[in-house]
mmCIF file of C-alpha atoms and ligand atoms in Angstrom:
data_model
loop_
_atom_site.group_PDB
_atom_site.id
_atom_site.type_symbol
_atom_site.label_atom_id
_atom_site.label_comp_id
_atom_site.label_asym_id
_atom_site.label_seq_id
_atom_site.Cartn_x
_atom_site.Cartn_y
_atom_site.Cartn_z
ATOM 1 C CA UNK A 191 -22.292 9.719 -12.712
ATOM 2 C CA UNK A 192 -20.926 6.436 -11.532
ATOM 3 C CA UNK A 193 -19.099 6.598 -8.164
ATOM 4 C CA UNK A 194 -15.271 5.386 -8.319
ATOM 5 C CA UNK A 195 -15.248 1.668 -7.429
ATOM 6 C CA UNK A 196 -12.563 0.544 -4.531
ATOM 7 C CA UNK A 197 -9.511 -0.129 -6.506
ATOM 8 C CA UNK A 198 -9.893 2.707 -9.287
ATOM 9 C CA UNK A 199 -10.427 5.193 -6.331
ATOM 10 C CA UNK A 200 -7.157 3.810 -4.694
ATOM 11 C CA UNK A 201 -5.486 4.586 -7.928
ATOM 12 C CA UNK A 202 -6.928 7.925 -8.269
ATOM 13 C CA UNK A 203 -5.514 8.986 -4.512
ATOM 14 C CA UNK A 204 -2.106 8.027 -5.469
ATOM 15 C CA UNK A 205 -2.250 9.772 -8.944
ATOM 16 C CA UNK A 206 -3.152 12.897 -7.244
ATOM 17 C CA UNK A 207 -0.070 12.814 -4.884
ATOM 18 C CA UNK A 208 2.550 11.086 -6.932
ATOM 19 C CA UNK A 209 4.709 12.807 -9.671
ATOM 20 C CA UNK A 210 7.128 11.424 -12.197
ATOM 21 C CA UNK A 211 10.652 11.073 -10.460
ATOM 22 C CA UNK A 212 9.233 10.128 -7.117
ATOM 23 C CA UNK A 213 9.568 7.388 -4.665
ATOM 24 C CA UNK A 214 6.736 4.957 -4.039
ATOM 25 C CA UNK A 215 6.324 2.133 -1.665
ATOM 26 C CA UNK A 216 4.170 -1.206 -2.712
ATOM 27 C CA UNK A 217 3.928 -2.468 0.900
ATOM 28 C CA UNK A 218 2.036 -5.699 -0.103
ATOM 29 C CA UNK A 219 3.410 -6.714 -3.629
ATOM 30 C CA UNK A 220 1.579 -9.976 -3.834
ATOM 31 C CA UNK A 221 1.234 -10.506 -7.755
ATOM 32 C CA UNK A 222 2.702 -7.356 -8.475
ATOM 33 C CA UNK A 223 -0.397 -5.539 -9.978
ATOM 34 C CA UNK A 224 0.338 -2.404 -7.831
ATOM 35 C CA UNK A 225 3.952 -2.574 -8.284
ATOM 36 C CA UNK A 226 3.978 -2.237 -11.939
ATOM 37 C CA UNK A 227 1.197 0.215 -11.577
ATOM 38 C CA UNK A 228 3.466 2.223 -9.335
ATOM 39 C CA UNK A 229 6.435 2.179 -12.061
ATOM 40 C CA UNK A 230 4.328 3.840 -14.512
ATOM 41 C CA UNK A 231 3.382 6.735 -12.212
ATOM 42 C CA UNK A 232 7.135 7.370 -11.400
ATOM 43 C CA UNK A 233 8.465 6.537 -14.324
ATOM 44 C CA UNK A 234 12.000 6.389 -15.701
ATOM 45 C CA UNK A 235 13.252 8.906 -12.876
ATOM 46 C CA UNK A 236 11.771 7.567 -10.023
ATOM 47 C CA UNK A 237 11.385 4.138 -8.302
ATOM 48 C CA UNK A 238 9.479 1.840 -6.449
ATOM 49 C CA UNK A 239 10.179 -0.074 -3.137
ATOM 50 C CA UNK A 240 7.939 -3.234 -2.892
ATOM 51 C CA UNK A 241 8.076 -5.628 0.103
ATOM 52 C CA UNK A 242 6.238 -9.149 0.593
ATOM 53 C CA UNK A 243 7.035 -11.751 2.895
ATOM 54 C CA UNK A 244 6.470 -14.671 0.638
ATOM 55 C CA UNK A 245 8.957 -15.727 -1.956
ATOM 56 C CA UNK A 246 5.970 -16.664 -4.290
ATOM 57 C CA UNK A 247 5.018 -12.976 -4.118
ATOM 58 C CA UNK A 248 8.279 -11.688 -5.081
ATOM 59 C CA UNK A 249 8.905 -14.178 -7.920
ATOM 60 C CA UNK A 250 5.255 -13.237 -9.317
ATOM 61 C CA UNK A 251 5.886 -9.357 -8.783
ATOM 62 C CA UNK A 252 9.668 -9.951 -10.502
ATOM 63 C CA UNK A 253 7.918 -11.984 -13.382
ATOM 64 C CA UNK A 254 5.107 -9.135 -14.028
ATOM 65 C CA UNK A 255 7.606 -6.262 -13.905
ATOM 66 C CA UNK A 256 10.002 -8.387 -16.308
ATOM 67 C CA UNK A 257 7.235 -9.006 -18.901
ATOM 68 C CA UNK A 258 6.342 -5.018 -18.712
ATOM 69 C CA UNK A 259 9.941 -4.281 -19.428
ATOM 70 C CA UNK A 260 9.983 -2.427 -15.869
ATOM 71 C CA UNK A 261 12.131 -4.403 -13.532
ATOM 72 C CA UNK A 262 14.895 -1.712 -13.503
ATOM 73 C CA UNK A 263 12.235 0.443 -12.062
ATOM 74 C CA UNK A 264 11.580 -1.363 -8.959
ATOM 75 C CA UNK A 265 13.425 -2.766 -6.064
ATOM 76 C CA UNK A 266 11.437 -5.759 -4.473
ATOM 77 C CA UNK A 267 12.275 -6.953 -0.643
ATOM 78 C CA UNK A 268 11.450 -10.314 0.734
ATOM 79 C CA UNK A 269 10.659 -8.782 4.033
ATOM 80 C CA UNK A 270 7.850 -7.430 6.038
ATOM 81 C CA UNK A 271 7.097 -3.782 5.427
ATOM 82 C CA UNK A 272 7.683 -2.987 9.054
ATOM 83 C CA UNK A 273 11.236 -3.036 7.836
ATOM 84 C CA UNK A 274 10.838 -0.309 5.389
ATOM 85 C CA UNK A 275 12.982 2.218 7.366
ATOM 86 C CA UNK A 276 15.649 -0.213 7.650
ATOM 87 C CA UNK A 277 15.690 -1.150 4.047
ATOM 88 C CA UNK A 278 15.408 2.081 1.917
ATOM 89 C CA UNK A 279 18.549 3.581 0.722
ATOM 90 C CA UNK A 280 19.678 6.386 3.157
ATOM 91 C CA UNK A 281 20.913 8.604 0.311
ATOM 92 C CA UNK A 282 17.567 8.797 -1.264
ATOM 93 C CA UNK A 283 17.226 12.346 -2.470
ATOM 94 C CA UNK A 284 13.835 11.941 -4.422
ATOM 95 C CA UNK A 285 10.551 12.545 -2.566
ATOM 96 C CA UNK A 286 8.694 9.779 -1.032
ATOM 97 C CA UNK A 287 4.932 10.659 -1.872
ATOM 98 C CA UNK A 288 2.765 7.503 -2.211
ATOM 99 C CA UNK A 289 2.462 3.935 -0.788
ATOM 100 C CA UNK A 290 -0.185 1.216 -1.052
ATOM 101 C CA UNK A 291 -1.357 -1.499 1.211
ATOM 102 C CA UNK A 292 -3.696 -4.101 -0.219
ATOM 103 C CA UNK A 293 -4.298 -6.064 3.061
ATOM 104 C CA UNK A 294 -5.225 -9.444 3.310
ATOM 105 C CA UNK A 295 -3.945 -12.896 1.499
ATOM 106 C CA UNK A 296 -2.314 -13.453 -1.727
ATOM 107 C CA UNK A 297 -5.048 -14.142 -4.170
ATOM 108 C CA UNK A 298 -4.334 -17.740 -5.483
ATOM 109 C CA UNK A 299 -1.858 -18.294 -2.631
ATOM 110 C CA UNK A 300 -1.467 -19.447 0.774
ATOM 111 C CA UNK A 301 -4.966 -17.864 2.666
ATOM 112 C CA UNK A 302 -2.959 -18.529 6.084
ATOM 113 C CA UNK A 303 -0.548 -15.690 5.496
ATOM 114 C CA UNK A 304 -2.525 -12.637 6.300
ATOM 115 C CA UNK A 305 -1.340 -8.932 6.945
ATOM 116 C CA UNK A 306 -1.869 -8.280 10.779
ATOM 117 C CA UNK A 307 -2.358 -4.642 12.439
ATOM 118 C CA UNK A 308 0.871 -4.665 14.374
ATOM 119 C CA UNK A 309 2.863 -4.674 11.354
ATOM 120 C CA UNK A 310 0.999 -2.857 8.977
ATOM 121 C CA UNK A 311 0.759 0.216 11.912
ATOM 122 C CA UNK A 312 4.281 -0.002 12.345
ATOM 123 C CA UNK A 313 4.696 0.437 8.381
ATOM 124 C CA UNK A 314 2.174 3.257 8.824
ATOM 125 C CA UNK A 315 4.092 4.709 11.378
ATOM 126 C CA UNK A 316 7.623 4.827 9.487
ATOM 127 C CA UNK A 317 5.956 5.920 6.389
ATOM 128 C CA UNK A 318 4.607 9.048 8.112
ATOM 129 C CA UNK A 319 8.022 9.942 9.435
ATOM 130 C CA UNK A 320 9.622 9.358 5.949
ATOM 131 C CA UNK A 321 7.021 10.891 3.363
ATOM 132 C CA UNK A 322 6.704 14.352 2.148
ATOM 133 C CA UNK A 323 4.030 16.384 3.269
ATOM 134 C CA UNK A 324 0.814 15.779 1.204
ATOM 135 C CA UNK A 325 2.208 12.305 0.327
ATOM 136 C CA UNK A 326 -0.605 9.779 0.934
ATOM 137 C CA UNK A 327 -0.773 6.044 2.206
ATOM 138 C CA UNK A 328 -3.466 3.958 0.822
ATOM 139 C CA UNK A 329 -4.879 0.886 2.545
ATOM 140 C CA UNK A 330 -7.345 -1.107 0.657
ATOM 141 C CA UNK A 331 -9.040 -2.979 3.818
ATOM 142 C CA UNK A 332 -10.356 -6.578 3.100
ATOM 143 C CA UNK A 333 -11.980 -7.761 6.117
ATOM 144 C CA UNK A 334 -14.023 -10.866 5.100
ATOM 145 C CA UNK A 335 -11.786 -13.156 6.594
ATOM 146 C CA UNK A 336 -11.435 -13.414 10.492
ATOM 147 C CA UNK A 337 -8.169 -12.233 10.649
ATOM 148 C CA UNK A 338 -9.209 -9.333 8.509
ATOM 149 C CA UNK A 339 -11.863 -8.233 10.932
ATOM 150 C CA UNK A 340 -9.501 -8.169 13.564
ATOM 151 C CA UNK A 341 -6.930 -6.120 11.590
ATOM 152 C CA UNK A 342 -9.825 -3.769 10.412
ATOM 153 C CA UNK A 343 -10.644 -2.892 13.995
ATOM 154 C CA UNK A 344 -6.967 -2.256 15.265
ATOM 155 C CA UNK A 345 -6.538 -0.165 12.106
ATOM 156 C CA UNK A 346 -9.711 1.818 12.564
ATOM 157 C CA UNK A 347 -8.964 2.508 16.285
ATOM 158 C CA UNK A 348 -5.399 3.518 15.293
ATOM 159 C CA UNK A 349 -6.167 5.889 12.456
ATOM 160 C CA UNK A 350 -8.987 7.509 14.165
ATOM 161 C CA UNK A 351 -6.753 8.335 16.854
ATOM 162 C CA UNK A 352 -3.893 9.953 14.450
ATOM 163 C CA UNK A 353 -3.644 13.559 15.706
ATOM 164 C CA UNK A 354 -5.286 15.945 13.019
ATOM 165 C CA UNK A 355 -2.189 18.187 12.842
ATOM 166 C CA UNK A 356 -0.329 15.075 11.751
ATOM 167 C CA UNK A 357 -2.816 13.713 9.076
ATOM 168 C CA UNK A 358 -5.906 13.646 7.217
ATOM 169 C CA UNK A 359 -7.553 10.417 7.507
ATOM 170 C CA UNK A 360 -10.023 9.364 4.579
ATOM 171 C CA UNK A 361 -12.364 6.419 4.675
ATOM 172 C CA UNK A 362 -14.181 5.263 1.550
ATOM 173 C CA UNK A 363 -16.402 2.269 0.918
ATOM 174 C CA UNK A 364 -19.765 1.205 -0.119
ATOM 175 C CA UNK A 365 -22.073 0.535 2.889
ATOM 176 C CA UNK A 366 -25.054 -1.486 1.381
ATOM 177 C CA UNK A 367 -23.034 -4.251 -0.352
ATOM 178 C CA UNK A 368 -23.098 -7.783 0.926
ATOM 179 C CA UNK A 369 -20.183 -10.358 1.997
ATOM 180 C CA UNK A 370 -17.874 -7.415 3.541
ATOM 181 C CA UNK A 371 -16.714 -5.772 0.635
ATOM 182 C CA UNK A 372 -13.326 -3.975 0.679
ATOM 183 C CA UNK A 373 -12.931 -0.553 1.773
ATOM 184 C CA UNK A 374 -10.392 2.091 1.708
ATOM 185 C CA UNK A 375 -8.308 4.139 4.562
ATOM 186 C CA UNK A 376 -6.280 7.013 3.034
ATOM 187 C CA UNK A 377 -3.712 8.875 5.178
ATOM 188 C CA UNK A 378 -2.669 12.049 3.856
ATOM 189 C CA UNK A 379 0.442 13.486 5.824
ATOM 190 C CA UNK A 380 0.165 17.322 6.999
HETATM 191 C C1 SAM B 654 -3.930 -8.881 -0.928
HETATM 192 S S1 SAM B 654 -2.238 -9.379 -1.375
HETATM 193 C C2 SAM B 654 -1.469 -7.975 -2.033
HETATM 194 C C3 SAM B 654 -1.911 -8.045 -3.452
HETATM 195 C C4 SAM B 654 -1.123 -7.429 -4.427
HETATM 196 N N1 SAM B 654 -1.222 -5.606 -4.021
HETATM 197 C C5 SAM B 654 -1.242 -7.451 -5.901
HETATM 198 O O1 SAM B 654 -1.467 -6.446 -6.801
HETATM 199 O O2 SAM B 654 -1.503 -8.604 -6.456
HETATM 200 C C6 SAM B 654 -1.235 -9.456 0.248
HETATM 201 C C7 SAM B 654 -0.180 -9.564 0.198
HETATM 202 O O3 SAM B 654 0.381 -9.087 1.767
HETATM 203 C C8 SAM B 654 1.717 -10.020 1.885
HETATM 204 N N2 SAM B 654 1.938 -9.804 3.268
HETATM 205 C C9 SAM B 654 1.559 -10.104 4.778
HETATM 206 N N3 SAM B 654 1.940 -9.705 5.427
HETATM 207 C C10 SAM B 654 3.160 -8.705 5.105
HETATM 208 C C11 SAM B 654 3.812 -8.186 5.766
HETATM 209 N N4 SAM B 654 4.103 -8.208 6.898
HETATM 210 N N5 SAM B 654 4.697 -7.193 4.768
HETATM 211 C C12 SAM B 654 4.592 -7.381 3.650
HETATM 212 N N6 SAM B 654 3.976 -7.833 2.766
HETATM 213 C C13 SAM B 654 2.927 -8.897 3.565
HETATM 214 C C14 SAM B 654 0.969 -11.351 1.618
HETATM 215 O O4 SAM B 654 2.223 -12.283 1.455
HETATM 216 C C15 SAM B 654 0.201 -11.056 0.307
HETATM 217 O O5 SAM B 654 1.107 -11.226 -0.905
#
């Protein structure tokens, strides 16, 4: 057998939790790969809300969706993911079942603009409030850059202290790879 690599495993987790017609969140839109992927999971009846603080990322994501005739399935916010509670429509009656964070910096972009623990954690807290039970939050943690290591440590402290009545927390990663390989933290709402 071949163990699932990090990105395929992140998607497998989302596939288990998300059904057509649901709402999902791409908390770090970047170049739009995950936003596009989520539009395929939720289909024509569902919707994706995607966030990024860089205009370049929002433009790339919009272009990727347009190339794939999927722009109508996503709303893009040029804003921090910790604003998601304020940004999501109040009257949404579909279920929020999945969210993904690909942490770190924009590939091919400004390496100084990175995700940081305080806003990542604030967004997770909001998601835990808004999500359906058994909804999943998937974090792909890139910790090879200095701020990434700080974010990793704060996140690990936060997720390991989440009460087990509130969430199941999974840690998935390869332990013998060189160069700080990314790993997954997945949080299932209970
Ligand atoms: C690793 S990239 C995401 C890659 C993306 N998932 C893709 O498919 O291409 C991380 C992104 O997070 C964005 N970011 C950093 N801080 C953020 C925040 N507080 N809220 C939303 N996005 C943020 C960065 O601008 C960057 O584009």
